């Protein structure tokens, strides 16, 4: 999906709301794009960045796609086809050439030791470089835009460095933070940003959009239900096998609960590739499904506690902890929390 692709209906509404505020001068220099992951926050932020940087004198036509600024902005998307995100937006590595007044900060790549690996935090050196670039004179037009995505992955030093930039705004400079978990940002940062909050669209709108993406009605219905009404997540699962992975996780949890599978072996399998965090996300979600309809308070409390533990374990996988050891402890606890009721999860 290119940066010129049609926005989904819920994305278009958010874009138009923010664009009107920008044109009327009601938008501050700092904006927080927040809400569930994969609803297109980054895509909307990029479309607005093109609008701000476009050199066309016709505000209604922005972004025009023809001026020098638009050409430079699009040059980046053409050079980074492998860094396209599931919601259609593009992740730009730190320092990649493109529009000189568009600054992108995110998960940089560590090239040593080989092979290259993407970092799991946004480090302070990127934020410091952003602050320096944001303070300089624009090379085209009168504006500069910086996008930090995911902003909630900034480490403490990076967040502290960003605070100074937020406290000393420069006219014509826009600093936009994209995140799914704004609570992970320091309150001092959140309080200095206007919020653009994305929410799940109505079910009929989500289904119509999934059908427009070419997904069969039956598969789209199943995926949207599993994703709890989240169209971006359902679309990603249908495209990358995530729905099948969810079924596998459900089957593994059912086997562990009935003592027909070893938690150690399952933990090794779950952490043997890059899908470990996605498996834990499915597992936590399935445990919540397990609690629906239960009347036993003890069982409900156990499942709620396990849900919290699963999410904490997922966060631990961002650290240097041995993933298989963390997950095996979680799966041992699952057997007690779920019991024989978990057999009903296998479907």
mmCIF file of C-alpha atoms in Angstrom, residues 118-276:
data_model
loop_
_atom_site.group_PDB
_atom_site.id
_atom_site.type_symbol
_atom_site.label_atom_id
_atom_site.label_comp_id
_atom_site.label_asym_id
_atom_site.label_seq_id
_atom_site.Cartn_x
_atom_site.Cartn_y
_atom_site.Cartn_z
ATOM 1 C CA UNK A 118 16.181 -4.154 14.951
ATOM 2 C CA UNK A 119 16.453 -2.564 18.377
ATOM 3 C CA UNK A 120 13.503 -2.881 20.773
ATOM 4 C CA UNK A 121 13.869 0.601 22.276
ATOM 5 C CA UNK A 122 14.147 4.109 20.877
ATOM 6 C CA UNK A 123 17.520 5.291 22.237
ATOM 7 C CA UNK A 124 18.494 8.746 23.408
ATOM 8 C CA UNK A 125 20.922 9.466 20.554
ATOM 9 C CA UNK A 126 18.068 9.429 18.039
ATOM 10 C CA UNK A 127 16.017 11.883 20.090
ATOM 11 C CA UNK A 128 18.974 14.216 20.538
ATOM 12 C CA UNK A 129 19.597 14.197 16.803
ATOM 13 C CA UNK A 130 15.891 14.879 16.224
ATOM 14 C CA UNK A 131 16.027 17.903 18.531
ATOM 15 C CA UNK A 132 19.038 19.329 16.686
ATOM 16 C CA UNK A 133 17.440 18.861 13.267
ATOM 17 C CA UNK A 134 14.093 20.250 14.412
ATOM 18 C CA UNK A 135 15.755 23.471 15.582
ATOM 19 C CA UNK A 136 17.359 24.259 12.231
ATOM 20 C CA UNK A 137 15.844 26.278 9.371
ATOM 21 C CA UNK A 138 13.638 24.293 6.960
ATOM 22 C CA UNK A 139 15.175 23.659 3.561
ATOM 23 C CA UNK A 140 11.777 23.784 1.806
ATOM 24 C CA UNK A 141 8.828 25.877 2.864
ATOM 25 C CA UNK A 142 8.450 27.040 6.448
ATOM 26 C CA UNK A 143 7.749 23.839 8.374
ATOM 27 C CA UNK A 144 9.460 20.762 9.747
ATOM 28 C CA UNK A 145 7.742 17.601 10.976
ATOM 29 C CA UNK A 146 9.228 14.948 13.269
ATOM 30 C CA UNK A 147 7.454 11.632 13.864
ATOM 31 C CA UNK A 148 8.480 9.284 16.682
ATOM 32 C CA UNK A 149 7.003 5.805 16.282
ATOM 33 C CA UNK A 150 6.631 3.909 18.553
ATOM 34 C CA UNK A 151 7.036 6.738 21.050
ATOM 35 C CA UNK A 152 6.142 4.439 23.948
ATOM 36 C CA UNK A 153 9.367 2.504 23.310
ATOM 37 C CA UNK A 154 11.615 5.446 24.186
ATOM 38 C CA UNK A 155 13.974 4.648 27.034
ATOM 39 C CA UNK A 156 14.104 6.968 30.062
ATOM 40 C CA UNK A 157 17.019 8.985 28.722
ATOM 41 C CA UNK A 158 15.274 9.489 25.380
ATOM 42 C CA UNK A 159 12.055 10.602 27.070
ATOM 43 C CA UNK A 160 13.955 13.102 29.208
ATOM 44 C CA UNK A 161 15.743 14.475 26.148
ATOM 45 C CA UNK A 162 12.428 14.833 24.316
ATOM 46 C CA UNK A 163 10.894 16.768 27.197
ATOM 47 C CA UNK A 164 13.300 19.655 26.649
ATOM 48 C CA UNK A 165 12.233 19.904 22.992
ATOM 49 C CA UNK A 166 8.565 19.851 23.986
ATOM 50 C CA UNK A 167 9.115 22.628 26.520
ATOM 51 C CA UNK A 168 10.815 24.915 23.988
ATOM 52 C CA UNK A 169 8.618 24.881 20.860
ATOM 53 C CA UNK A 170 9.783 26.674 17.703
ATOM 54 C CA UNK A 171 7.165 28.141 15.316
ATOM 55 C CA UNK A 172 6.527 25.960 12.294
ATOM 56 C CA UNK A 173 7.934 22.841 13.941
ATOM 57 C CA UNK A 174 5.689 19.846 14.563
ATOM 58 C CA UNK A 175 6.558 16.957 16.858
ATOM 59 C CA UNK A 176 4.202 14.008 16.543
ATOM 60 C CA UNK A 177 4.302 10.935 18.768
ATOM 61 C CA UNK A 178 2.672 7.688 17.639
ATOM 62 C CA UNK A 179 1.975 5.039 20.265
ATOM 63 C CA UNK A 180 -0.418 2.263 21.251
ATOM 64 C CA UNK A 181 0.290 2.529 24.989
ATOM 65 C CA UNK A 182 0.376 6.204 25.982
ATOM 66 C CA UNK A 183 0.400 5.239 29.678
ATOM 67 C CA UNK A 184 3.998 4.120 29.153
ATOM 68 C CA UNK A 185 4.972 7.698 28.335
ATOM 69 C CA UNK A 186 5.898 9.982 31.235
ATOM 70 C CA UNK A 187 3.018 12.158 32.386
ATOM 71 C CA UNK A 188 5.181 15.224 31.719
ATOM 72 C CA UNK A 189 5.251 14.318 28.017
ATOM 73 C CA UNK A 190 1.579 13.385 27.740
ATOM 74 C CA UNK A 191 0.506 16.650 29.363
ATOM 75 C CA UNK A 192 2.337 18.685 26.713
ATOM 76 C CA UNK A 193 0.684 16.971 23.737
ATOM 77 C CA UNK A 194 -2.709 17.292 22.141
ATOM 78 C CA UNK A 195 -4.286 13.857 21.716
ATOM 79 C CA UNK A 196 -5.655 12.366 18.527
ATOM 80 C CA UNK A 197 -7.239 9.180 19.833
ATOM 81 C CA UNK A 198 -8.078 6.354 17.435
ATOM 82 C CA UNK A 199 -10.913 3.999 18.371
ATOM 83 C CA UNK A 200 -12.275 0.803 16.850
ATOM 84 C CA UNK A 201 -14.813 1.545 14.099
ATOM 85 C CA UNK A 202 -18.390 0.181 14.059
ATOM 86 C CA UNK A 203 -18.607 -3.521 13.204
ATOM 87 C CA UNK A 204 -20.395 -2.988 9.886
ATOM 88 C CA UNK A 205 -17.780 -0.450 8.779
ATOM 89 C CA UNK A 206 -14.975 -2.820 9.775
ATOM 90 C CA UNK A 207 -16.553 -5.730 7.877
ATOM 91 C CA UNK A 208 -17.118 -3.629 4.757
ATOM 92 C CA UNK A 209 -13.469 -2.557 4.826
ATOM 93 C CA UNK A 210 -12.225 -6.151 5.269
ATOM 94 C CA UNK A 211 -14.368 -7.281 2.341
ATOM 95 C CA UNK A 212 -12.945 -4.424 0.271
ATOM 96 C CA UNK A 213 -9.454 -5.770 1.010
ATOM 97 C CA UNK A 214 -10.459 -8.993 -0.753
ATOM 98 C CA UNK A 215 -11.089 -11.223 2.270
ATOM 99 C CA UNK A 216 -13.952 -13.752 1.947
ATOM 100 C CA UNK A 217 -16.908 -12.933 4.166
ATOM 101 C CA UNK A 218 -16.659 -16.062 6.328
ATOM 102 C CA UNK A 219 -12.937 -15.649 7.007
ATOM 103 C CA UNK A 220 -13.359 -11.930 7.672
ATOM 104 C CA UNK A 221 -16.157 -12.612 10.148
ATOM 105 C CA UNK A 222 -14.056 -15.167 12.038
ATOM 106 C CA UNK A 223 -10.979 -12.950 12.101
ATOM 107 C CA UNK A 224 -12.887 -9.837 13.172
ATOM 108 C CA UNK A 225 -14.546 -11.744 16.014
ATOM 109 C CA UNK A 226 -11.185 -13.140 17.172
ATOM 110 C CA UNK A 227 -9.673 -9.646 16.950
ATOM 111 C CA UNK A 228 -12.562 -8.233 19.037
ATOM 112 C CA UNK A 229 -13.694 -5.876 16.312
ATOM 113 C CA UNK A 230 -10.224 -4.626 15.341
ATOM 114 C CA UNK A 231 -10.148 -4.466 11.500
ATOM 115 C CA UNK A 232 -6.419 -3.771 11.174
ATOM 116 C CA UNK A 233 -5.545 -6.743 13.357
ATOM 117 C CA UNK A 234 -8.041 -8.996 11.578
ATOM 118 C CA UNK A 235 -6.607 -7.966 8.205
ATOM 119 C CA UNK A 236 -3.060 -8.692 9.356
ATOM 120 C CA UNK A 237 -4.023 -12.105 10.729
ATOM 121 C CA UNK A 238 -5.743 -13.031 7.476
ATOM 122 C CA UNK A 239 -2.715 -11.961 5.445
ATOM 123 C CA UNK A 240 0.148 -13.364 7.527
ATOM 124 C CA UNK A 241 -1.297 -16.521 9.055
ATOM 125 C CA UNK A 242 -1.969 -14.960 12.442
ATOM 126 C CA UNK A 243 -5.390 -16.570 12.698
ATOM 127 C CA UNK A 244 -3.855 -20.020 12.165
ATOM 128 C CA UNK A 245 -1.222 -19.186 14.792
ATOM 129 C CA UNK A 246 -3.991 -18.293 17.228
ATOM 130 C CA UNK A 247 -5.587 -21.705 16.684
ATOM 131 C CA UNK A 248 -2.238 -23.393 17.333
ATOM 132 C CA UNK A 249 -1.793 -21.467 20.582
ATOM 133 C CA UNK A 250 -5.296 -22.452 21.697
ATOM 134 C CA UNK A 251 -4.551 -26.093 20.954
ATOM 135 C CA UNK A 252 -1.258 -25.964 22.900
ATOM 136 C CA UNK A 253 -2.935 -24.374 25.926
ATOM 137 C CA UNK A 254 -5.677 -27.001 25.887
ATOM 138 C CA UNK A 255 -3.106 -29.806 25.772
ATOM 139 C CA UNK A 256 -1.137 -28.340 28.672
ATOM 140 C CA UNK A 257 -4.275 -27.953 30.788
ATOM 141 C CA UNK A 258 -5.171 -31.604 30.207
ATOM 142 C CA UNK A 259 -1.588 -32.829 30.834
ATOM 143 C CA UNK A 260 -1.201 -34.107 27.284
ATOM 144 C CA UNK A 261 1.669 -31.742 26.431
ATOM 145 C CA UNK A 262 4.838 -30.729 28.259
ATOM 146 C CA UNK A 263 5.039 -27.035 29.239
ATOM 147 C CA UNK A 264 8.808 -27.193 28.671
ATOM 148 C CA UNK A 265 8.478 -28.495 25.122
ATOM 149 C CA UNK A 266 5.732 -26.025 24.279
ATOM 150 C CA UNK A 267 7.799 -23.148 25.738
ATOM 151 C CA UNK A 268 10.751 -24.139 23.556
ATOM 152 C CA UNK A 269 8.537 -24.262 20.479
ATOM 153 C CA UNK A 270 6.891 -20.917 21.273
ATOM 154 C CA UNK A 271 10.231 -19.130 21.656
ATOM 155 C CA UNK A 272 12.084 -20.781 18.777
ATOM 156 C CA UNK A 273 11.286 -18.005 16.296
ATOM 157 C CA UNK A 274 10.334 -14.343 16.143
ATOM 158 C CA UNK A 275 6.645 -15.039 16.849
ATOM 159 C CA UNK A 276 7.016 -15.531 20.622
#
